[in-house]
Amino acid sequence: MRLTLWRKQATSTAGASLLLALVVLVTAGVFTAWPRWQESVVVDDLRYRVEQAPMTWRSLTTEHHGGPLTHQEEQDFLEGLVGVHENENAVVPALLSEAVTAVRWMAVPPTPPPYQLPERHPLHAAQTAAVAVVDIGIEQDIRLMDGDVPGAAPLLQWYEQIEEERRRLEDTAPDPFTDLEGYQEHLEEIADPEAFRAWSEEVGYHAEIMISAETAEVLELDAGDIHEVPTTGGFPLGSVRVTDQPLLLRISGVFEPLDPDGPTWQHQPRLASPHLHDDPDMGLQLEWWGVTEAETAFWIESMLTRPGDGIIPLRFTTSVWIPLDVDVDSLAEAAELSTAIREFTLATHRLDLGEDASPHDVPFELDFESRLDGVLSETLAIGPSLGAVLAMISAGPLGVAIAVLALGCRMAVTRRERSLALSSARGASPGQLRVRLALEGLVIALPAAAAGAALATAALPGAVMSGHYLGAAAVALAPALFLGTASLPSLRERRADLGRGWGGVARRWGEVMVLALAAAAVYLVISRGVDGAGATDGTDPVAAASPLLVALAVCVVLLRLAPLPLLALHRLQARGRSLPGFLGSGRAVRTGRDFFVPVLAIVIGVAITVLSTVMTSTLRAGVSTGAEDAVGADIRVQTHRLDSDHHEALLGVDGVDQVVFVSHASRERTADGELLPVFYADTAILTEVQSAFASAEDLAELNQSVDGRVPAVAAAGEGLSGELEMNVGAGLPVTVTSTVSALPGIADSGRWILIDRETAEHVAGEPVPVPGIALISVVDGADTEAVAEQVESIVGSGQVLHQEGQRASFLESPSGAAMLVGFGIAVAVCAALTVLALVLTLALSAPGRSQTMSLVRVLGGHPRLGGPIVLWEVMPMVVMALLTGTLLGLGLPHLVASGVDLRPFTGTTAQPDLVYDWPMVASAAGGAILVILLCVALGATLARRTAPATTLRMGEAR
């Protein structure tokens, strides 16, 4: 019977229960999805930054000073170290082992002396160097276009026969000395040039080498061709050498890379394409690489670089690289992988070759290094900052959501006050009623919260962590708490708006605690910033809760001060002749306490809107500043050499306004022996190119020497001032006239000076170094990206950056995009919760308002008085909340900027300044105000529909 009665009473207000369940479902879903989305953003940002890093950074690399790894034990040892197969030497955790895609190595001999190509060749004037490398795993990375992979040189078979004959004579001859002497005479007879020519044709005197298609095109060679390379060491023939004999390289095959961007070609780019550059001191230089067989490589190296006898593998350098494919699903995995890489690179890995070692074998010790650890650590460091900003934004809506749930629970109790009062009158104790209400709250909220959390988990797949569901758990338990602690109704009628006051002892202590917690949170955020543990252990709770605590504190102060202006307004209306103003302001004074939740919602909603607007403009301005600092102009070019032809070609590009070349001498020596980096540029043009920058310096005055001394700008804070004597040419006396923190696009840290190019050349009496940097400004209205593409086609190799691309790379990164999206989501959620809070508040105060309106109607008042009365009742608190929220929103960015490092999101070297874009702030705040006013206007319109006959009842509150 009791269960049946309970069920009937619980379902008697199905509308309120469904509304409460819907609010719980949506709120639990949003606050489950938010931390999962936040973590996925950090993981996506980590993957993005890893992909943006050069391929050479994403590998474990080392160099072994010794010949090719001809021992199987060495190759097994390398693979076993990183867990490619079962091996007792494996020292890495499974996470690092799973990231290993391959273990590769390449043996490279010293660069041989240069030679010249045949006179008919277009590059005959170039100083050419041929490097024969060994890479036994290259077949998996290439596609043979012609020919075959290189085999052992035919001559090596003859070597083996000679060695076998020598060993036989030593072991079996009765007079080894005499027989070996004859053997030596035989070799010397073959070393005669004419005899050697005949003998080499019979044996096959050439080495096989495989080259890339680009190399074959530059050298004008095809598969099967013989390429002749002069030698300095001579041809090694046993214990003698045949001098003045060229090395004949037979092109065994021509290949092209399967993936030109793959790790092999990033680690060894000259194997895919020859390196051609014009050295200002040495002239035109050409270096090409080819792949050969291991034993043949020893022979080639011996001929090209060593006049003595014997084969010494120590002259080779074996480069080992282990590409890593980073695919982590959580920040914890990223931190574990970073730790594993760090521990692996700090250890020295040794292999004892044991009895198989030969006298020429080098102790096999490897010290690996990798810059991937730095990329992972840098991205993990961004996690707390990103998490703190998003958590600060989300904490406000979470608090409002809990408050809205409190309103919903209060409405559910109000709708059932009759049945609850009857239950109390029939003997139900307050404890029984509260337990029943709390159980109803659990029955309503738990399934709804579970459904919302499940939908959010399904929508955002990924690692499941308990911290993701804390918000949903709070939302699920909140209705039971609010219903179980609600004020129980009574059959004794009383006016709901009288005798309640603005607070009691418990409320005063609660307000004091809120103010104390808010002050402590602000102090901690400003003094210590964001806790770094938030990257892996969850978001810093103090930083996350600080905006909500500040908003609560502001609302506490506002509601404590609100009665003063409300009473003043009511007294003013009492002296006037406006009935709606008098009645509405009177109800505002009596029911002001009921407006805590809508006031909190309005304050947080407007504050989050203004905060999001300010932070968005700050991030965009910071990204623009970071792009200016990195590029230094509209377009920046960095390559190995720029000359006058490049300058004329760049000026001829449609859309280019000014071009300035910058030279960099990294080790200019002063008279005191200090090595100082020096930059040379046409400072007048440089000033024009950077004139639009906020951080631009006027450098035009540097192009005039004063008393024979060259003025210079130096790095600030590095102790560079006064006069310097540079050992450049005939002497370069320099006077530091000013210091700056950085030169956009040129220098940002360390010790350096900038000198005008022409002034330095005139005083020193010799040309400055060849420029390698070009800063280019474009005319207004030109398509910077299109101009950059033309510039890239002119300079060829090198790096071409432009500001629009730099800005896009930051704003389109997962972390940058998430910040902007997160701001938008927070604003939308706050707007929805604010509207819902106002609707519920107006609905809760509707009975008392209806009684007042019914009396007014009975006394002859017009029905249209309902709307103005609602406006006078609601608008004073709404206006105060709007003003308070706007001021709070203007102040919260300072809290965020004081505790959160925003530099990773902007690319600047310093914390970006807050930017208040007042038109945007006014538009955002105006939009929030418009939504709130429309909601109030709708409530005022509905208040006109009061029916006096159905509202007035004897004995009910008036």
Short mmCIF file of C-alpha atoms in Angstrom, two decimals, residues 16-17 36 56 105 198 213 349 352 361 420 480 589 591 606 638-639 681 708 749 761 834 880 883 914 925 929 936:
data_model
loop_
_atom_site.label_atom_id
_atom_site.label_comp_id
_atom_site.label_asym_id
_atom_site.label_seq_id
_atom_site.Cartn_x
_atom_site.Cartn_y
_atom_site.Cartn_z
CA ALA A 16 8.66 18.14 -13.41
CA SER A 17 10.32 14.72 -13.12
CA ARG A 36 37.23 13.23 -22.81
CA THR A 56 65.23 12.85 -38.16
CA TRP A 105 72.14 1.37 -40.47
CA ALA A 198 96.21 -6.82 -69.43
CA ALA A 213 67.83 8.31 -60.67
CA HIS A 349 74.76 -0.18 -24.93
CA ASP A 352 81.17 -8.11 -26.76
CA ASP A 361 86.95 -4.93 -35.21
CA LEU A 420 3.69 16.00 0.85
CA ALA A 480 18.97 13.37 -4.36
CA VAL A 589 12.64 43.28 -2.25
CA THR A 591 11.78 37.66 -3.24
CA VAL A 606 28.01 37.04 -19.26
CA GLN A 638 66.46 30.88 -45.66
CA THR A 639 68.85 28.98 -47.91
CA ALA A 681 71.89 43.78 -43.63
CA GLY A 708 85.27 55.88 -38.48
CA SER A 749 68.19 35.09 -28.09
CA GLU A 761 82.22 46.65 -46.16
CA THR A 834 20.92 31.00 -18.04
CA MET A 880 22.81 44.33 -11.54
CA LEU A 883 26.76 44.75 -15.00
CA LEU A 914 45.72 40.82 -23.15
CA ALA A 925 27.98 41.08 -24.18
CA ILE A 929 22.04 40.64 -22.74
CA VAL A 936 12.35 38.16 -19.31
#
